[in-house]
Coordinates of C-alpha atoms and ligand atoms in Angstrom, one line a residue:
M125 CA -135.8 -109.7 -36.5
V126 CA -139.2 -110.2 -35.6
S127 CA -141.5 -108.8 -36.6
V128 CA -144.2 -106.9 -35.0
R129 CA -147.2 -108.5 -34.9
R130 CA -150.5 -105.5 -35.3
Y131 CA -154.3 -106.2 -34.9
Q132 CA -157.5 -104.2 -35.6
P133 CA -159.3 -103.0 -32.7
S134 CA -162.5 -104.4 -33.5
E135 CA -160.4 -107.7 -33.3
T136 CA -161.4 -109.8 -29.5
V137 CA -157.8 -110.2 -28.5
D138 CA -157.3 -112.5 -25.4
F139 CA -156.1 -109.7 -23.1
V140 CA -156.0 -106.0 -23.6
V141 CA -153.7 -104.7 -20.6
V142 CA -153.9 -100.8 -20.1
G143 CA -150.0 -99.1 -19.0
S144 CA -146.7 -100.2 -20.4
G145 CA -145.0 -99.1 -17.5
A146 CA -143.3 -101.9 -14.6
S147 CA -146.2 -103.8 -13.9
G148 CA -147.6 -103.4 -17.5
G149 CA -145.0 -104.5 -19.1
V150 CA -144.4 -107.9 -17.3
I151 CA -148.0 -108.8 -17.3
A152 CA -147.3 -108.2 -21.5
R153 CA -144.5 -110.2 -21.6
E154 CA -145.9 -113.1 -19.1
L155 CA -149.3 -113.6 -21.1
S156 CA -148.1 -113.9 -24.7
Q157 CA -145.3 -116.3 -23.4
A158 CA -147.8 -118.3 -22.0
G159 CA -149.6 -118.2 -25.5
F160 CA -152.1 -115.9 -25.8
S161 CA -152.4 -113.1 -27.8
V162 CA -152.2 -109.0 -26.1
V163 CA -152.6 -105.5 -26.5
V164 CA -150.7 -103.2 -24.6
L165 CA -152.3 -99.6 -24.4
E166 CA -150.4 -97.1 -23.7
Q167 CA -151.1 -93.3 -23.5
G168 CA -147.1 -92.1 -24.0
P169 CA -145.2 -92.2 -27.1
R170 CA -142.7 -95.0 -27.4
L171 CA -138.7 -93.6 -27.2
T172 CA -135.5 -95.4 -27.7
A173 CA -132.0 -95.1 -25.6
R174 CA -131.1 -92.1 -28.2
D175 CA -134.2 -90.3 -27.3
F176 CA -133.0 -89.2 -24.0
E177 CA -131.0 -86.5 -22.3
H178 CA -129.1 -85.0 -19.6
D179 CA -131.7 -82.0 -19.4
E180 CA -131.8 -81.7 -15.3
L181 CA -134.7 -78.5 -16.1
K182 CA -136.0 -80.4 -18.7
Y183 CA -136.5 -83.7 -17.3
W184 CA -136.9 -82.7 -13.2
V185 CA -138.8 -79.5 -14.4
L186 CA -140.9 -79.0 -17.5
S187 CA -142.0 -82.9 -17.3
G188 CA -140.2 -83.7 -20.3
I189 CA -141.0 -87.4 -20.6
T190 CA -143.9 -87.0 -17.4
N191 CA -147.7 -86.8 -16.8
D192 CA -147.3 -82.9 -17.9
P193 CA -149.7 -80.8 -15.4
V194 CA -150.9 -78.6 -18.8
T195 CA -151.9 -81.1 -20.5
S196 CA -153.1 -84.1 -17.8
P197 CA -153.7 -81.4 -14.5
Q198 CA -155.1 -82.2 -11.2
T199 CA -156.1 -81.6 -8.3
F200 CA -155.1 -81.6 -4.7
R201 CA -156.6 -81.1 -0.9
K202 CA -155.0 -82.2 2.7
D203 CA -158.9 -82.5 4.0
P204 CA -162.1 -84.5 2.3
A205 CA -163.6 -81.6 3.8
G206 CA -161.3 -78.9 2.0
T207 CA -161.5 -77.4 -1.7
A208 CA -159.4 -79.2 -4.0
A209 CA -156.6 -76.5 -5.8
R210 CA -153.7 -77.4 -8.6
R211 CA -150.4 -77.0 -6.8
P212 CA -148.5 -74.5 -8.0
T213 CA -145.5 -76.7 -8.1
G214 CA -147.5 -79.3 -10.4
N215 CA -149.0 -82.5 -9.7
S216 CA -149.1 -84.8 -6.7
L217 CA -148.9 -87.6 -8.5
V218 CA -145.4 -88.1 -10.6
Y219 CA -145.2 -91.2 -13.4
A220 CA -142.9 -91.5 -16.3
R221 CA -145.7 -90.8 -20.0
I222 CA -144.3 -92.8 -22.1
V223 CA -143.5 -96.7 -23.3
G224 CA -142.0 -98.7 -20.1
G225 CA -143.8 -95.9 -17.6
S226 CA -141.7 -95.0 -14.4
S227 CA -139.6 -97.9 -14.4
N228 CA -137.6 -95.5 -17.6
H229 CA -136.7 -92.7 -15.0
F230 CA -136.4 -94.9 -11.7
T231 CA -133.4 -94.4 -9.3
A232 CA -133.4 -98.4 -9.8
N233 CA -133.2 -99.5 -5.3
Y234 CA -135.0 -103.0 -4.9
W235 CA -135.7 -104.0 -2.1
R236 CA -137.7 -107.2 -1.4
F237 CA -140.8 -107.2 1.5
R238 CA -139.9 -108.3 4.5
E239 CA -142.2 -111.6 5.9
R240 CA -143.2 -109.2 8.8
D241 CA -144.9 -106.9 5.7
F242 CA -147.6 -109.2 4.5
H243 CA -148.3 -109.8 8.4
E244 CA -147.6 -106.8 10.8
R245 CA -151.7 -105.7 11.3
S246 CA -151.8 -109.6 13.0
V247 CA -147.9 -109.3 14.5
L248 CA -148.9 -105.2 15.6
G249 CA -152.5 -105.2 15.8
A250 CA -155.6 -102.4 14.6
I251 CA -153.5 -99.2 14.8
A252 CA -156.9 -96.6 15.8
G253 CA -158.9 -94.4 12.6
T254 CA -156.4 -95.9 9.8
G255 CA -157.2 -99.2 7.1
F256 CA -153.8 -101.4 8.8
A257 CA -154.3 -105.0 7.9
D258 CA -152.8 -107.9 6.9
W259 CA -152.2 -108.6 3.2
P260 CA -154.3 -111.7 1.6
I261 CA -150.7 -113.2 0.8
R262 CA -147.5 -114.1 2.5
Y263 CA -143.9 -112.9 1.3
A264 CA -143.6 -117.4 0.5
E265 CA -146.1 -117.2 -1.8
L266 CA -144.1 -114.0 -3.3
E267 CA -140.7 -115.7 -2.9
P268 CA -140.2 -117.1 -6.7
Y269 CA -141.0 -114.3 -8.3
Y270 CA -139.0 -112.2 -6.6
T271 CA -136.6 -114.3 -7.3
K272 CA -138.0 -114.5 -11.1
V273 CA -137.5 -110.1 -11.1
E274 CA -133.8 -110.8 -9.8
W275 CA -133.0 -113.0 -13.0
Q276 CA -135.6 -112.0 -15.7
V277 CA -135.7 -107.8 -15.5
G278 CA -132.3 -108.3 -14.3
V279 CA -131.9 -107.0 -10.3
S280 CA -127.4 -106.4 -8.8
G281 CA -127.2 -107.4 -5.2
L282 CA -125.1 -109.2 -2.7
A283 CA -127.4 -111.9 -1.1
G284 CA -126.1 -113.0 2.6
A285 CA -124.9 -108.7 3.2
S286 CA -127.6 -108.2 4.9
P287 CA -128.6 -110.1 8.3
F288 CA -132.2 -108.9 7.9
D289 CA -132.9 -110.0 4.8
P290 CA -135.5 -112.4 4.4
P291 CA -135.8 -116.1 3.0
R292 CA -134.0 -116.3 -0.4
S293 CA -133.7 -119.1 -3.5
K294 CA -131.2 -118.0 -5.1
P295 CA -128.6 -115.0 -5.0
Y296 CA -128.8 -112.2 -7.2
P297 CA -127.5 -112.5 -10.9
M298 CA -125.0 -109.9 -11.3
P299 CA -122.7 -108.5 -8.0
P300 CA -123.7 -105.3 -6.5
L301 CA -122.2 -101.9 -8.6
P302 CA -119.0 -100.5 -7.4
V303 CA -119.0 -98.5 -4.5
K304 CA -119.1 -94.5 -4.8
S305 CA -117.2 -92.2 -2.4
S306 CA -120.8 -91.5 -0.6
G307 CA -121.3 -95.9 -0.4
V308 CA -117.7 -95.9 1.3
L309 CA -118.5 -93.3 3.6
F310 CA -121.1 -94.2 5.0
E311 CA -120.4 -97.8 5.6
R312 CA -117.8 -96.3 7.5
G313 CA -120.0 -94.0 9.5
A314 CA -122.4 -96.4 10.2
R315 CA -120.5 -99.6 11.0
K316 CA -119.1 -97.1 13.9
L317 CA -122.2 -97.0 15.6
G318 CA -122.5 -100.9 15.1
L319 CA -125.2 -101.2 12.0
H320 CA -124.9 -103.6 8.8
P321 CA -124.6 -101.4 5.8
F322 CA -124.9 -103.6 2.7
P323 CA -124.7 -102.7 -1.2
A324 CA -127.5 -101.8 -2.4
P325 CA -130.1 -104.5 -4.7
M326 CA -130.5 -101.7 -8.3
A327 CA -131.9 -102.5 -11.2
I328 CA -129.2 -101.4 -13.0
A329 CA -126.6 -103.5 -14.2
S330 CA -123.4 -104.5 -13.1
Q331 CA -122.2 -106.1 -15.9
P332 CA -123.6 -106.9 -19.3
F333 CA -126.4 -109.0 -18.6
R334 CA -129.3 -110.5 -21.4
G335 CA -128.0 -108.6 -24.6
R336 CA -127.4 -104.9 -22.2
Q337 CA -124.3 -103.6 -21.8
A338 CA -123.5 -102.7 -18.1
C339 CA -123.6 -99.4 -16.8
V340 CA -121.4 -97.0 -17.9
H341 CA -122.1 -94.6 -14.8
C342 CA -123.2 -91.6 -16.6
G343 CA -124.8 -90.3 -13.2
F344 CA -128.0 -89.3 -15.1
C345 CA -130.2 -91.6 -13.6
M346 CA -132.7 -90.6 -11.0
G347 CA -135.1 -89.0 -13.0
F348 CA -133.4 -89.4 -16.2
G349 CA -133.8 -92.8 -18.7
C350 CA -130.3 -94.7 -19.7
E351 CA -129.0 -94.3 -22.8
A352 CA -127.2 -97.5 -22.0
M353 CA -129.4 -100.0 -21.8
A354 CA -128.5 -100.5 -18.2
K355 CA -131.5 -99.4 -16.1
S356 CA -133.3 -103.1 -16.2
S357 CA -136.8 -100.9 -17.2
A358 CA -139.1 -102.1 -19.3
L359 CA -138.3 -100.9 -22.0
Y360 CA -135.2 -102.5 -22.2
T361 CA -136.5 -106.0 -21.0
M362 CA -140.1 -107.3 -20.7
I363 CA -141.6 -105.1 -24.0
P364 CA -139.0 -106.6 -26.3
E365 CA -139.7 -110.1 -25.1
A366 CA -143.1 -109.9 -24.8
E367 CA -143.0 -108.4 -28.6
A368 CA -139.9 -111.2 -29.9
T369 CA -143.1 -114.1 -29.1
G370 CA -145.6 -112.4 -32.3
R371 CA -148.6 -112.3 -30.0
C372 CA -148.0 -108.6 -28.7
E373 CA -148.6 -106.2 -29.8
I374 CA -147.5 -102.7 -28.3
R375 CA -150.0 -99.3 -28.8
P376 CA -148.4 -96.1 -27.7
E377 CA -150.2 -93.4 -28.0
S378 CA -152.8 -94.8 -27.1
Y379 CA -155.2 -93.3 -23.9
A380 CA -157.8 -95.3 -22.4
I381 CA -160.6 -93.4 -21.7
R382 CA -162.9 -96.5 -19.8
V383 CA -163.7 -100.4 -19.9
E384 CA -166.8 -101.6 -21.4
L385 CA -169.0 -103.5 -20.3
D386 CA -171.0 -106.0 -22.0
P387 CA -174.9 -106.7 -20.8
R388 CA -174.0 -109.8 -18.2
G389 CA -171.4 -107.3 -17.0
R390 CA -168.7 -108.4 -18.0
A391 CA -165.8 -106.5 -19.9
K392 CA -165.9 -106.6 -23.5
G393 CA -162.6 -103.8 -24.0
V394 CA -161.6 -100.6 -22.9
A395 CA -162.3 -97.2 -25.3
Y396 CA -159.6 -95.2 -26.1
F397 CA -158.3 -92.0 -27.7
D398 CA -155.4 -92.4 -30.5
R399 CA -153.1 -90.2 -31.1
E400 CA -155.0 -88.3 -33.8
R401 CA -157.9 -88.0 -31.2
R402 CA -159.7 -90.7 -32.7
E403 CA -162.1 -93.2 -30.4
H404 CA -161.7 -97.0 -30.6
L405 CA -162.4 -99.7 -29.1
Q406 CA -160.0 -102.4 -28.7
K407 CA -162.1 -106.0 -28.0
A408 CA -160.3 -108.7 -26.1
R409 CA -161.8 -111.4 -23.5
A410 CA -160.0 -109.4 -20.5
V411 CA -158.6 -106.6 -19.1
V412 CA -155.9 -106.4 -17.4
V413 CA -155.4 -102.1 -16.0
S414 CA -151.5 -101.7 -14.5
A415 CA -152.0 -97.7 -15.2
N416 CA -150.1 -97.3 -11.5
G417 CA -151.6 -96.5 -8.2
G418 CA -153.1 -93.2 -9.9
E419 CA -154.4 -93.6 -13.4
T420 CA -155.8 -97.2 -12.0
P421 CA -158.4 -95.9 -9.5
R422 CA -159.1 -92.8 -11.8
L423 CA -160.1 -95.0 -15.1
L424 CA -162.2 -97.2 -12.8
L425 CA -163.8 -94.0 -11.9
N426 CA -164.4 -92.6 -15.0
S427 CA -165.8 -96.2 -15.9
A428 CA -168.3 -95.7 -13.9
C429 CA -172.3 -97.1 -16.1
G430 CA -175.6 -98.4 -14.6
R431 CA -174.8 -101.6 -13.0
F432 CA -171.5 -99.6 -11.2
P433 CA -172.5 -96.3 -10.5
G434 CA -169.8 -95.2 -8.5
G435 CA -167.0 -96.5 -10.1
L436 CA -166.5 -99.4 -12.1
A437 CA -165.6 -102.6 -9.7
N438 CA -166.9 -100.2 -7.1
S439 CA -169.1 -101.8 -5.1
S440 CA -166.7 -101.6 -2.2
G441 CA -166.7 -98.2 -2.0
L442 CA -162.8 -98.1 -1.7
V443 CA -161.5 -97.7 -5.0
G444 CA -159.0 -95.0 -5.1
K445 CA -159.2 -95.0 -1.1
Y446 CA -155.8 -95.8 1.3
L447 CA -153.5 -93.7 -1.6
M448 CA -149.8 -94.5 0.0
F449 CA -147.0 -93.1 -0.7
N450 CA -143.7 -93.7 1.0
Q451 CA -142.4 -91.3 3.6
G452 CA -138.9 -90.0 3.4
A453 CA -135.9 -87.5 5.2
A454 CA -132.7 -86.5 3.6
V455 CA -129.6 -85.4 4.8
H456 CA -127.1 -83.8 3.3
A457 CA -123.7 -84.1 5.2
V458 CA -120.4 -82.0 3.3
F459 CA -116.8 -83.9 4.2
E460 CA -113.4 -82.3 3.3
H461 CA -112.2 -83.8 0.1
E462 CA -114.0 -84.0 -3.3
L463 CA -116.4 -87.3 -3.1
N464 CA -117.7 -86.7 -6.8
E465 CA -120.6 -88.0 -6.2
Y466 CA -122.5 -86.7 -9.6
K467 CA -120.7 -89.5 -11.3
S468 CA -122.6 -93.3 -11.9
V469 CA -126.0 -94.8 -9.8
Q470 CA -128.1 -92.8 -7.4
V471 CA -127.2 -95.2 -4.4
T472 CA -124.0 -97.8 -3.8
R473 CA -125.1 -98.9 -0.2
I474 CA -127.5 -98.9 2.5
L475 CA -128.9 -100.2 5.6
H476 CA -131.9 -102.2 7.4
D477 CA -131.3 -102.0 10.5
F478 CA -134.3 -99.7 11.4
Y479 CA -137.0 -101.3 9.2
D480 CA -139.1 -102.4 12.1
T481 CA -141.5 -101.2 13.8
D482 CA -140.0 -101.2 17.6
P483 CA -142.9 -100.2 20.1
K484 CA -140.0 -98.7 22.5
R485 CA -139.9 -95.4 20.0
G486 CA -144.1 -94.9 20.6
F487 CA -145.1 -94.7 17.1
Y488 CA -145.6 -97.1 14.2
G489 CA -143.1 -97.3 11.4
G490 CA -139.5 -97.8 10.1
G491 CA -137.4 -98.0 6.8
G492 CA -133.8 -97.4 5.2
I493 CA -131.4 -95.4 5.7
D494 CA -128.7 -94.8 1.7
A495 CA -126.6 -92.8 1.2
R496 CA -126.2 -91.5 -2.2
M497 CA -125.8 -88.2 -4.7
G498 CA -128.5 -87.0 -4.1
P499 CA -129.8 -84.1 -7.3
Q500 CA -128.1 -82.8 -9.6
P501 CA -126.1 -79.3 -9.5
A502 CA -129.2 -77.0 -10.7
L503 CA -131.6 -79.4 -8.3
W504 CA -129.0 -78.8 -5.3
A505 CA -129.1 -75.3 -5.8
L506 CA -133.2 -75.3 -6.4
A507 CA -133.8 -77.7 -2.9
S508 CA -134.6 -75.5 0.4
G509 CA -136.1 -76.4 3.4
G510 CA -135.5 -77.6 6.7
D511 CA -131.9 -76.4 7.5
L512 CA -130.5 -75.8 3.9
P513 CA -129.4 -72.0 3.3
R514 CA -130.9 -70.6 0.9
W515 CA -129.2 -66.8 1.0
G516 CA -125.6 -64.5 1.6
A517 CA -123.1 -66.2 1.8
D518 CA -123.7 -69.6 3.7
Y519 CA -126.3 -70.1 -0.2
K520 CA -122.3 -69.9 -2.1
S521 CA -121.0 -72.0 0.0
R522 CA -123.0 -74.3 0.1
L523 CA -123.1 -74.8 -3.9
E524 CA -119.3 -74.6 -3.6
A525 CA -119.7 -77.5 -1.7
F526 CA -121.0 -79.8 -4.6
P527 CA -118.3 -81.8 -5.0
R528 CA -117.5 -82.6 -1.7
S529 CA -121.2 -83.2 -0.8
M530 CA -123.7 -86.8 -0.3
A531 CA -126.8 -87.1 0.7
S532 CA -127.9 -90.2 2.8
T533 CA -132.2 -90.5 3.6
G534 CA -134.6 -92.6 5.0
H535 CA -137.9 -94.0 3.6
C536 CA -140.8 -95.5 4.9
T537 CA -143.5 -96.5 5.5
S538 CA -147.4 -94.6 4.7
L539 CA -149.8 -95.9 6.5
A540 CA -153.0 -97.2 4.5
L541 CA -156.5 -94.0 6.1
E542 CA -159.4 -93.9 3.9
T543 CA -159.2 -90.3 3.5
N544 CA -155.9 -90.3 2.0
S545 CA -157.8 -91.2 -2.0
V546 CA -157.1 -90.5 -5.4
S547 CA -161.3 -89.4 -6.5
I548 CA -162.1 -87.6 -10.1
D549 CA -162.7 -83.4 -9.2
P550 CA -166.2 -82.7 -10.2
V551 CA -164.4 -79.9 -12.6
L552 CA -161.5 -80.4 -14.2
K553 CA -160.8 -82.1 -17.1
D554 CA -157.0 -82.6 -19.0
A555 CA -156.6 -81.8 -22.5
W556 CA -158.6 -84.7 -23.7
G557 CA -162.1 -83.9 -22.0
I558 CA -161.7 -86.8 -19.4
P559 CA -161.9 -85.5 -15.9
A560 CA -158.8 -85.2 -13.3
I561 CA -157.0 -86.9 -10.7
R562 CA -158.7 -85.7 -7.4
V563 CA -156.3 -86.6 -5.2
T564 CA -156.7 -86.1 -1.3
Y565 CA -153.7 -86.8 1.7
K566 CA -152.2 -86.0 4.4
D567 CA -149.6 -87.8 6.0
H568 CA -150.6 -89.8 9.9
P569 CA -148.2 -88.4 12.2
D570 CA -146.4 -92.2 13.0
D571 CA -145.3 -91.4 9.1
L572 CA -143.6 -87.8 10.3
A573 CA -142.3 -89.2 13.4
T574 CA -140.6 -92.0 11.5
A575 CA -139.4 -89.7 9.3
R576 CA -138.5 -87.8 12.1
F577 CA -136.4 -90.5 13.6
L578 CA -134.6 -91.8 10.3
Q579 CA -133.5 -88.5 9.6
D580 CA -131.8 -88.3 13.2
R581 CA -130.2 -91.5 11.9
S582 CA -128.9 -90.2 9.4
V583 CA -127.2 -87.3 10.9
E584 CA -125.8 -89.4 13.5
I585 CA -124.2 -91.7 10.6
M586 CA -122.7 -88.8 8.8
Q587 CA -121.6 -87.8 11.6
A588 CA -119.8 -91.0 12.0
A589 CA -118.4 -90.6 8.7
G590 CA -116.2 -87.0 9.3
A591 CA -119.0 -84.9 7.6
L592 CA -117.8 -81.4 7.9
Q593 CA -121.6 -80.5 8.0
V594 CA -124.3 -81.6 8.6
W595 CA -128.1 -80.0 7.0
R596 CA -131.6 -81.4 7.3
G597 CA -134.0 -81.2 4.7
A598 CA -137.5 -80.8 5.8
V599 CA -139.6 -83.4 7.2
R600 CA -142.8 -82.3 5.4
E601 CA -147.0 -83.2 5.1
Q602 CA -146.8 -84.6 1.7
T603 CA -148.0 -82.8 -1.4
G604 CA -147.7 -86.0 -4.5
G605 CA -145.3 -88.5 -4.5
V606 CA -143.4 -90.9 -7.4
H607 CA -144.8 -93.5 -4.8
L608 CA -148.5 -94.9 -6.3
L609 CA -149.7 -96.8 -3.7
G610 CA -152.6 -98.9 -2.9
T611 CA -155.6 -97.3 -4.3
C612 CA -157.2 -101.0 -5.6
R613 CA -156.6 -102.4 -2.5
M614 CA -155.7 -106.6 -2.3
G615 CA -158.3 -108.9 -0.3
D616 CA -159.9 -111.6 0.9
D617 CA -163.0 -109.5 1.6
P618 CA -164.9 -108.2 -1.5
A619 CA -166.4 -105.4 1.6
T620 CA -162.6 -104.3 2.1
S621 CA -160.6 -104.7 -0.5
V622 CA -161.3 -103.9 -4.8
I623 CA -159.6 -107.3 -6.5
D624 CA -158.5 -110.7 -4.6
K625 CA -155.5 -112.1 -4.0
Y626 CA -155.2 -113.9 -7.8
H627 CA -155.9 -109.6 -8.8
R628 CA -159.2 -109.6 -10.3
T629 CA -161.8 -108.1 -8.8
H630 CA -164.6 -108.7 -6.6
D631 CA -167.1 -107.4 -8.7
V632 CA -165.8 -108.1 -12.2
P633 CA -164.3 -111.8 -13.3
N634 CA -162.3 -111.0 -16.1
L635 CA -161.2 -107.7 -14.9
F636 CA -157.7 -107.8 -13.5
L637 CA -155.8 -104.4 -12.3
C638 CA -152.2 -105.5 -11.0
D639 CA -150.0 -102.2 -10.6
G640 CA -149.2 -100.3 -7.6
S641 CA -152.6 -99.3 -6.8
S642 CA -152.8 -103.6 -5.4
F643 CA -151.0 -103.1 -2.4
V644 CA -151.9 -103.6 1.0
T645 CA -149.4 -101.8 3.6
S646 CA -146.9 -99.5 2.0
G647 CA -143.3 -101.3 3.3
R648 CA -140.1 -99.1 3.2
G649 CA -140.0 -97.0 0.4
Q650 CA -139.2 -98.6 -3.1
P651 CA -142.0 -100.6 -3.8
T652 CA -141.2 -101.6 -7.2
M653 CA -139.9 -104.8 -6.4
T654 CA -142.7 -106.0 -5.4
I655 CA -145.1 -104.7 -7.7
Q656 CA -143.3 -106.6 -10.6
A657 CA -142.5 -110.1 -8.4
L658 CA -146.5 -109.2 -7.9
A659 CA -146.9 -108.8 -11.7
F660 CA -145.3 -112.6 -12.0
R661 CA -147.6 -114.1 -9.5
A662 CA -151.0 -112.4 -11.0
A663 CA -149.9 -113.1 -14.8
D664 CA -148.6 -117.0 -13.4
H665 CA -152.7 -117.3 -12.1
I666 CA -154.4 -114.9 -15.3
S667 CA -153.2 -117.6 -17.0
R668 CA -154.2 -120.7 -15.1
F669 CA -157.7 -119.4 -14.9
A670 CA -157.8 -118.5 -19.2
R671 CA -156.5 -121.9 -19.9
R672 CA -158.8 -123.6 -17.5
H673 CA -161.7 -121.0 -19.4
E674 CA -162.3 -119.7 -16.5
I675 CA -162.1 -116.1 -17.0
Ligands
FAD443 C1 -138.1 -89.9 -10.0 C2 -138.2 -91.4 -9.5 C3 -137.6 -92.6 -9.0 C4 -137.9 -93.4 -8.6 N1 -137.0 -94.6 -7.5 C5 -137.7 -95.6 -7.2 C6 -136.8 -96.5 -7.3 O1 -135.6 -96.6 -6.9 N2 -137.5 -98.1 -6.2 C7 -138.3 -98.1 -7.3 O2 -138.9 -99.4 -6.4 N3 -139.5 -97.1 -7.3 C8 -138.9 -96.3 -8.0 N4 -140.1 -95.0 -8.1 C9 -141.2 -95.7 -7.9 C10 -141.2 -96.4 -9.7 O3 -140.9 -96.4 -10.8 C11 -143.4 -96.2 -9.7 O4 -142.9 -97.6 -8.5 C12 -143.4 -97.8 -10.7 O5 -142.9 -97.8 -11.3 C13 -144.7 -98.4 -10.6 O6 -144.8 -99.4 -11.8 P1 -146.5 -99.3 -11.9 O7 -146.7 -100.3 -13.2 O8 -147.4 -99.2 -10.9 O9 -147.1 -98.0 -13.1 P2 -145.9 -96.7 -14.4 O10 -144.3 -97.5 -13.4 O11 -146.0 -95.6 -13.7 O12 -146.7 -97.2 -15.1 C14 -148.2 -97.0 -15.7 C15 -147.1 -97.0 -17.1 O13 -149.5 -97.5 -17.4 C16 -149.5 -95.5 -18.1 N5 -151.1 -95.2 -18.2 C17 -151.4 -94.5 -17.7 N6 -152.9 -93.9 -17.5 C18 -153.3 -95.1 -18.4 C19 -154.1 -94.9 -19.7 N7 -155.1 -94.5 -19.6 N8 -154.5 -95.5 -21.4 C20 -152.7 -96.1 -21.1 N9 -151.6 -95.5 -20.6 C21 -151.4 -95.3 -18.9 C22 -148.1 -95.0 -17.7 O14 -148.7 -93.3 -19.2 C23 -147.9 -95.7 -17.9 O15 -146.5 -96.4 -18.7 C24 -140.0 -94.5 -8.6 C25 -140.2 -93.2 -9.2 C26 -139.9 -92.4 -10.1 C27 -140.7 -91.1 -10.4
SF4_444 S1 -125.9 -94.0 -14.1 FE1 -125.9 -96.2 -15.3 S2 -127.8 -97.5 -15.4 FE2 -128.0 -94.9 -15.2 S3 -128.5 -93.9 -16.8 FE3 -126.2 -94.1 -16.7 S4 -126.0 -95.6 -18.0 FE4 -127.6 -95.9 -16.8

């Protein structure tokens, strides 16, 4: 048993990391394994596998583990000229507020980006009115780190199964999860149409892996923490390995409220509230913020100071801008026989035939389509919009069809628009008295067109698979999301980006940002594989800078 290291806030550690989620967990593990002292400030509590429950209402409606709109409220508006208000249905930006962040309750689809994702702007040209841009890195630079995610965090899948896969240096460490009824039907329908379905890569152990057991197919996966420790969340993978170094302290219920600068303009530490709302300053030689695409820009904007009156590291004025979510659209299909989709993981088959933008379609965008169980029974009963029956005999037949139902879901692009943003609400504060997030968001018409296009393809696949009934979910303008991307984008030019290609802010030499906020384009859904690959890569570079005393 390793005794976990504790530091005093007054002790200057090498790194303080804000956030212990998908990215923060990787950063903490990599920096502590490289020999540095690390304190991770995490606002949420630390739960164990035994604490997770199968309670749809608590986890999906009552913010059981997610940011609670009562204590951590946000406002929303579509238009930058409009007045933002609290949404009746809760927060716009949703994430798990516990150690391990949203890697605890995510669905665990783990797609790599393809080569073109990183330089699509050069291939397709500018898109008027958008911030569509190339990344400052290429797929080849990230490939070793994608492989590291697969082998260190744990991803199951079948290399070479998709003809559209980008090059890879190693196969997956585990075989794919067993195919579900939804996967079999999806595959049947897709093949009839000449498409190329393949086993979904998932950050879930399909066999015992690095001391964790394999998935026990409990069926409460999307939106729930894993009681079997089979889901490869940071809580079960990166965090214990960081602590095992004896150099990393994970400090839960520690809410970072400000990054502080010294008189030379260098970060000197992070001010935070502890469980009793006492304020401390954790001193550090360098700061890495991995608080996600919503909270990272909020922390910087709330850290405004004399040197940076518009927000820390915000000389470009772009902190919080270019928020992206990933559009998407579902189709619900009913078959003759029982599928019993309530068991096991959400997704076992996907296809990437429509991933690339095709100029013949007349709009930018593309994505992947997967076969999934869809919502659990209570949420299925509450789902509305599109063609879904809501009343009377049709509604009853929809409820009765649950065991014979599945979903086919498209996941697609969101264009980067400067007007889509995370900013600070001028009035609203959270329960700690800290200014709240204000979200401004309106989908680009091409994002909606892509979602509709993929929905049409899902309908065709389900019909080809023999569905008796197909209902379309609504394709709506998004008022929030769980893929929180792009709000501190990376780039070579300090005038048009917040961080450089090593995740160092252009303005503060010892302040790094690494999470979904670093994205330049949205990919096609399922961003977390790339978030973690970026984190492994960032940690390598940050360690190198620290060893050379360049921080
Ligand atoms: C229901 C659901 C399903 C999903 N399914 C998928 C999927 O299938 N595939 C996929 O790729 N992605 C999926 N996602 C998205 C995925 O979970 C996120 O992309 C990923 O977790 C983001 O990683 P991150 O490190 O940027 O942030 P997070 O994982 O959100 O971690 C940020 C952490 O920082 C903490 N924090 C924030 N602010 C502060 C502060 N001020 N002080 C201290 N701590 C702070 C938060 O509490 C949190 O623990 C899903 C998300 C949800 C909610
Ligand atoms: S389905 Fe498998 S991975 Fe998902 S929560 Fe249950 S045991 Fe964990």
